[in-house]
Coordinates of C-alpha atoms and ligand atoms in Angstrom, one line a residue:
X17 CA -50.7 57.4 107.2
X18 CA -52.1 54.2 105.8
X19 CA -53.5 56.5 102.6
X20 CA -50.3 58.6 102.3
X21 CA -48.6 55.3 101.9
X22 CA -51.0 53.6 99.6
X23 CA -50.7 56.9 97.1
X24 CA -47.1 56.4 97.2
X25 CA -47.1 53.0 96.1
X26 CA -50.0 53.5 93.3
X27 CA -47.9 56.5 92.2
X28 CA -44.5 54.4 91.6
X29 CA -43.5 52.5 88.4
X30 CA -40.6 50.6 89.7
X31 CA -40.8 49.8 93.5
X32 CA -39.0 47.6 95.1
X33 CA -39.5 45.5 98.9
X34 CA -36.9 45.4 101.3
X35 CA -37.6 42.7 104.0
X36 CA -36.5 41.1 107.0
X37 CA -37.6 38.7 109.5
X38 CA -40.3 40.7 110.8
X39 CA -42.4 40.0 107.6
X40 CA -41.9 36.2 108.8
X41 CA -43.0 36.8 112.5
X42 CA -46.8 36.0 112.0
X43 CA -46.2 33.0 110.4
X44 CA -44.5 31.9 113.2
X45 CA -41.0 32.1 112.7
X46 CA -39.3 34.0 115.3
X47 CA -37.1 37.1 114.8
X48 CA -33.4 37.9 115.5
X49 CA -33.3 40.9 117.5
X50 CA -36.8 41.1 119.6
X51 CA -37.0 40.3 123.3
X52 CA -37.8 36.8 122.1
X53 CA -35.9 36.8 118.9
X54 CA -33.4 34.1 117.9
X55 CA -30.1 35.7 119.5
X56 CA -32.0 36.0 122.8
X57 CA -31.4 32.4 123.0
X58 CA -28.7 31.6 121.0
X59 CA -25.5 33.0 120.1
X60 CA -24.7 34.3 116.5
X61 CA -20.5 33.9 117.2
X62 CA -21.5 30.7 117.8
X63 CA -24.6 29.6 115.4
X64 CA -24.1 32.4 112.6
X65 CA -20.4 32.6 112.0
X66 CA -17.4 30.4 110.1
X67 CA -15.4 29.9 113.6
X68 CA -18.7 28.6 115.2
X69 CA -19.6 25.6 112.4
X70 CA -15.3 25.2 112.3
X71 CA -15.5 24.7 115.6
X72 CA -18.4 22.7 116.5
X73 CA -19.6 21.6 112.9
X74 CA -22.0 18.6 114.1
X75 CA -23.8 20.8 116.8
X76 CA -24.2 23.8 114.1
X77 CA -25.8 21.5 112.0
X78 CA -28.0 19.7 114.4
X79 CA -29.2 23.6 115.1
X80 CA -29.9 24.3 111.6
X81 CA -31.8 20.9 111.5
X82 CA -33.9 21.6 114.1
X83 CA -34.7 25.2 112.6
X84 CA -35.3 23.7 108.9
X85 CA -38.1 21.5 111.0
X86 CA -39.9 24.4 112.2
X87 CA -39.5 26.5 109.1
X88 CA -41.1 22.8 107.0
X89 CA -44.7 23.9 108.7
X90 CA -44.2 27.9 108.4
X91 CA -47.0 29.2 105.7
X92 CA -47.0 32.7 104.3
X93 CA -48.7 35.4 106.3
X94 CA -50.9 38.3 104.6
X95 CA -48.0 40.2 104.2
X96 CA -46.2 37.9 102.2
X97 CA -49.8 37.0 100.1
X98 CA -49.2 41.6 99.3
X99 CA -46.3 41.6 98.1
X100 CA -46.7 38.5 95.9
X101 CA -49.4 40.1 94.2
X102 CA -47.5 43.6 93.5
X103 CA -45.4 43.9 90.7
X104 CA -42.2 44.9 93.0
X105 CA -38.7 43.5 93.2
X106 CA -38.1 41.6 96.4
X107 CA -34.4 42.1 97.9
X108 CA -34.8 40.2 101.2
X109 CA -32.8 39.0 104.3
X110 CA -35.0 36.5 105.1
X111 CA -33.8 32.3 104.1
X112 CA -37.5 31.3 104.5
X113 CA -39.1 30.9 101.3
X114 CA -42.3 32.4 101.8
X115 CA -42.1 34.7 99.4
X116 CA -41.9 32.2 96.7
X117 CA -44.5 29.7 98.4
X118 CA -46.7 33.3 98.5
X119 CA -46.4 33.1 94.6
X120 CA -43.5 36.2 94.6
X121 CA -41.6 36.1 91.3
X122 CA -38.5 38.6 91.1
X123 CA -36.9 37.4 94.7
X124 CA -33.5 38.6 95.8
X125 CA -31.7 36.8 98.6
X126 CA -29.8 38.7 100.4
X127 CA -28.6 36.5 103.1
X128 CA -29.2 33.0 101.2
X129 CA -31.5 30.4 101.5
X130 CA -31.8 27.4 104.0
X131 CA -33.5 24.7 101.6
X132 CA -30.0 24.6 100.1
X133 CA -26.7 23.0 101.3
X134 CA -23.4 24.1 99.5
X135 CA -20.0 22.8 100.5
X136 CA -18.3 24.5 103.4
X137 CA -14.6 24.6 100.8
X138 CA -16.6 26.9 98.3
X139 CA -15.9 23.9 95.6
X140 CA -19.0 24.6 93.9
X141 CA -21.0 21.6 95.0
X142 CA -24.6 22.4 96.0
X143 CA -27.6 20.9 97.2
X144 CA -31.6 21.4 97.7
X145 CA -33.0 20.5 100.9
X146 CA -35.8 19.2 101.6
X147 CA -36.5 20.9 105.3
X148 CA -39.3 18.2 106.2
X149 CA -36.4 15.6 106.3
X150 CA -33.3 17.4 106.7
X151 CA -30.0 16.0 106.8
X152 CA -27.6 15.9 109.5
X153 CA -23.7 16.7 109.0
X154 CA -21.9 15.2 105.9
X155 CA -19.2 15.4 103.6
X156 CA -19.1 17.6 100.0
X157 CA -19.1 14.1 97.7
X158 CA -17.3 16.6 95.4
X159 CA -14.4 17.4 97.8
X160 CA -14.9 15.5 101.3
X161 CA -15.6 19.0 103.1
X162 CA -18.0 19.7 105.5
X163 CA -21.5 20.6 103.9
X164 CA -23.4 23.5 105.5
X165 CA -26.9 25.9 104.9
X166 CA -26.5 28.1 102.2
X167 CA -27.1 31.2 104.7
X168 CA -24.5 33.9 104.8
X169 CA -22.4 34.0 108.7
X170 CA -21.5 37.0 110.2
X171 CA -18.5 38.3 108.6
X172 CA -18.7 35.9 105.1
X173 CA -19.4 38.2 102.3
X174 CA -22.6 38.6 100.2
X175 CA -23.3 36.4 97.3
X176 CA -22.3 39.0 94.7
X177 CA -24.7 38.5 92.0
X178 CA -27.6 38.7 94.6
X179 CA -25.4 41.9 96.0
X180 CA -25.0 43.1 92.8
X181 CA -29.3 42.7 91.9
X182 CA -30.1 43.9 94.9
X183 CA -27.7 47.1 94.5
X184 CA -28.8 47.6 90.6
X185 CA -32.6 46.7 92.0
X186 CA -32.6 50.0 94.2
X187 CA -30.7 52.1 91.9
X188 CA -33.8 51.8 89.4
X189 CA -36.4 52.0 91.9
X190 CA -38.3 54.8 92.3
X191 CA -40.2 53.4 95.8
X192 CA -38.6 51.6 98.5
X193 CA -40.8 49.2 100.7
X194 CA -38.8 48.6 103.9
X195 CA -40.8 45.6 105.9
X196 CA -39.7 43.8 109.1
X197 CA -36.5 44.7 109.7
X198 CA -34.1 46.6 112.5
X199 CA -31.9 47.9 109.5
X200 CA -28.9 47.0 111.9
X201 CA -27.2 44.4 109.8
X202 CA -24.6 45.8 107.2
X203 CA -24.3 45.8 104.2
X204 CA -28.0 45.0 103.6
X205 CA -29.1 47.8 105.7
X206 CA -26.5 50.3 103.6
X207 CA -29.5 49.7 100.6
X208 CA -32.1 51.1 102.6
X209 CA -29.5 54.8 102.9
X210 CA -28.8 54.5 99.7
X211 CA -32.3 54.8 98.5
X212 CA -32.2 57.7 101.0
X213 CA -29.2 59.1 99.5
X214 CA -30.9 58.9 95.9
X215 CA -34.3 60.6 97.5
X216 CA -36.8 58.0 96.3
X217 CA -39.6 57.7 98.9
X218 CA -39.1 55.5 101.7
X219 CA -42.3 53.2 103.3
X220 CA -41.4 52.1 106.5
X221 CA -43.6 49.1 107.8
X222 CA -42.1 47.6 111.3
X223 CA -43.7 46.4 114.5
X224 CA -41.4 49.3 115.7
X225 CA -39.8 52.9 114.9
X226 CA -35.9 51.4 114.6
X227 CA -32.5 52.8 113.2
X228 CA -33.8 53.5 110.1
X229 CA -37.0 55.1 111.1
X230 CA -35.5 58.8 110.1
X231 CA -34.6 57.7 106.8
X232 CA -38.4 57.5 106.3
X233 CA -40.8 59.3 103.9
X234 CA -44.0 57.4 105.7
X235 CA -43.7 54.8 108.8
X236 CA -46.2 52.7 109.5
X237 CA -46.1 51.0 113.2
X238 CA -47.4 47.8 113.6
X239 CA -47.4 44.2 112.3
X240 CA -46.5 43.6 108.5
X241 CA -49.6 41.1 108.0
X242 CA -52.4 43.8 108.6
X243 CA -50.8 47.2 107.1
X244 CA -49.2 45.4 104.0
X245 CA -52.8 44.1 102.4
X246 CA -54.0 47.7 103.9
X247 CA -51.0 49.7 102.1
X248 CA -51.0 47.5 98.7
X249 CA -55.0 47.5 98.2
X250 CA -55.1 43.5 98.6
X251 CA -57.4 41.4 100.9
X252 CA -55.5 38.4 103.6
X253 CA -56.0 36.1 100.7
X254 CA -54.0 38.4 97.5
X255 CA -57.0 38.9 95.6
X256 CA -57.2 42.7 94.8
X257 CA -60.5 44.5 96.5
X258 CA -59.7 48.0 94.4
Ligands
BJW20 C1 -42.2 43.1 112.9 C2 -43.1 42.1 113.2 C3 -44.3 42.1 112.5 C4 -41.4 41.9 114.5 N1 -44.5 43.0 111.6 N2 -42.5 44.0 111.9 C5 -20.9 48.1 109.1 C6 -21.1 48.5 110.4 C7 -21.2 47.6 111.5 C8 -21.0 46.3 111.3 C9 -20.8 45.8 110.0 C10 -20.7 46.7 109.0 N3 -20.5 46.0 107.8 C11 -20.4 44.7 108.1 C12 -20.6 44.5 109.4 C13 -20.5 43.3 110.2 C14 -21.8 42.5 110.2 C15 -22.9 43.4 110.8 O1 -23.7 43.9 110.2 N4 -22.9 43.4 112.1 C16 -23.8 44.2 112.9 C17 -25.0 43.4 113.3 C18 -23.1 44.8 114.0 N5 -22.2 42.1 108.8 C19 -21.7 41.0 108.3 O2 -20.9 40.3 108.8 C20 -22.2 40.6 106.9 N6 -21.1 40.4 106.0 C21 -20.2 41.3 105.6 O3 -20.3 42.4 106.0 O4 -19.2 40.8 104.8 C22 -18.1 41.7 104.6 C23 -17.0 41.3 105.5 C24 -16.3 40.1 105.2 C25 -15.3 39.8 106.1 C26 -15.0 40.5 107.2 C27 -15.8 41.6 107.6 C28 -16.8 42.0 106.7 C29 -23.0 39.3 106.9 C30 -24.2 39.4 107.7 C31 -24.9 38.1 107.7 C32 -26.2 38.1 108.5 N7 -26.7 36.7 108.8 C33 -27.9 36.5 109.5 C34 -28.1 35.0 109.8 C35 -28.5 34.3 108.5 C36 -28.6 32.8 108.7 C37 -29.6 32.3 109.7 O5 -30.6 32.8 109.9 O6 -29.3 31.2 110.3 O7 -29.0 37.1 108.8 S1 -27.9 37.4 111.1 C38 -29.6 37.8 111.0 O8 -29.8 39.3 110.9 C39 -30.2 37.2 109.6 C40 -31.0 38.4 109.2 O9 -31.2 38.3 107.8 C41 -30.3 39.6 109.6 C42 -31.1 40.9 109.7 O10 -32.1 40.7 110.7 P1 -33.6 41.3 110.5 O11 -34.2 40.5 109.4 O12 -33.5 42.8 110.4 O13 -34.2 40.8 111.9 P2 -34.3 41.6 113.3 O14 -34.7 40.6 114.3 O15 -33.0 42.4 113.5 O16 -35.4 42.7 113.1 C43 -36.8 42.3 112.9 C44 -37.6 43.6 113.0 O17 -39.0 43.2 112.7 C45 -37.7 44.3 114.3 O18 -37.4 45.7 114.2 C46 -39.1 44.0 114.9 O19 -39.6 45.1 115.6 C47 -39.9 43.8 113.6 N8 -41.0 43.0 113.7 N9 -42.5 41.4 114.3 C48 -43.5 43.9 111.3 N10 -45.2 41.2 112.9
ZN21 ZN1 -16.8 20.5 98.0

């Protein structure tokens, strides 16, 4: 399987990675949807959506400042180290960063990023964060709203020009990459069946088999940081052994 992948990658021109927070997992950031994942222990209507932060804006906050903390010491993986050192499009879910600390250069973010604040009133006013020393709750100095993560909430739109990369990304890719994700989150998940829908292979890499697993040309089961430098020809460190 790990060969049958590698020949579809070598054989593609324009392949493109779809991640999600598995891809993060071995570099210690913890997951959404697993046993132990994120929403195990804390609840999305409350920390990932517009009413929660509306309605408790300083303890939303406080979360995501405890999160940025953890994610200030997270390091890329082997997996991320791979796909740095391919020449693929990036359309990812995940807010981490380690893909552009990995060296990754055409990065698409889905779901935002959390080094960045932006004001709660959509007035425009945005700010990078530095997650080693993160703020707590303020005020937009632009507008006197509330300032929040740059992350997309359940049932907030896309941004559309990363929507509208990500979208023109697959339609010119001739490989799709999926890595680390359950595929249940909408409309990122729709790119994944519309790569299906245009018949491109499909590489799925996921700890394991998940909604998406039919959709797939190849699936590889088991953790991204070992089958990604296996799949993509590349040693733990990025430097090519073909
Ligand atoms: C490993 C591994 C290892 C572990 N190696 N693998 C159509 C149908 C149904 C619902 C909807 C729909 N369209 C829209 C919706 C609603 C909703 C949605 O999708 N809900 C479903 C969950 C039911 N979507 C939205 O609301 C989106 N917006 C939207 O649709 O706007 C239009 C609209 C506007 C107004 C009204 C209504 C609609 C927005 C979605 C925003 C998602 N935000 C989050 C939080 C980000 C901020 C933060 O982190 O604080 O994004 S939720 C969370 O899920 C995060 C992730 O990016 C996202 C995806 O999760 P991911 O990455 O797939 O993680 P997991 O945990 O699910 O999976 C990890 C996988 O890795 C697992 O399979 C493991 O096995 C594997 N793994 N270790 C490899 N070492
Ligand atoms: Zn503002």
């Amino acid at each position: 399987m790990i060969e049958q992948a590698r020949q579809l990658i070598d054989g593609a021109s324009a392949a493109v990675s779809f991640s999600g927070a598995g891809l993060s997992a071995e570099s210690g950031l913890a997951t959404f949807r697993d046993a132990d994942g994120i929403w195990a222990r804390y609840d999305p209507a409350v920390y990932a959506s517009v009413r929660g932060f509306e309605t408790d804006p300083d303890g939303v906050s406080e979360w995501y400042r405890l999160r940025r903390r953890s994610f200030a010491s997270a390091a890329p993986n082997a997996a991320h180290w791979a796909l740095a050192t391919s020449n693929m499009v990036h359309v990812t879910q995940n807010i981490d960063t380690l893909l552009e600390k990995a060296g990754a250069e055409s990065i698409v973010h889905l779901h935002g990023v959390l080094d960045r604040d932006r004001c709660h009133a959509q007035c425009g006013h945005a700010e990078h964060i530095d997650v080693s020393d993160p703020p707590a709750l303020r005020r937009c100095p632009r507008c006197n709203a509330y300032m929040r993560p740059d992350v997309v909430w359940f049932g907030e739109n896309l941004p559309a020009v990363e929507w509208n990369a990500a979208e023109a990304a697959i339609d010119g890719a001739d490989l799709l990459l999926v890595v680390g994700t359950s595929g249940e989150v909408w409309p990122a998940a729709g790119l994944i069946h519309s790569a299906h829908r245009r018949d491109i292979p499909i590489v799925v890499v996921n700890a394991d088999p998940t909604s998406v697993s039919p959709l797939a040309t190849v699936e590889l089961v088991g953790k991204a940081a070992e089958l990604l430098p296996a799949i993509l020809g590349q040693n733990p460190e990025g430097s090519s052994i073909m």
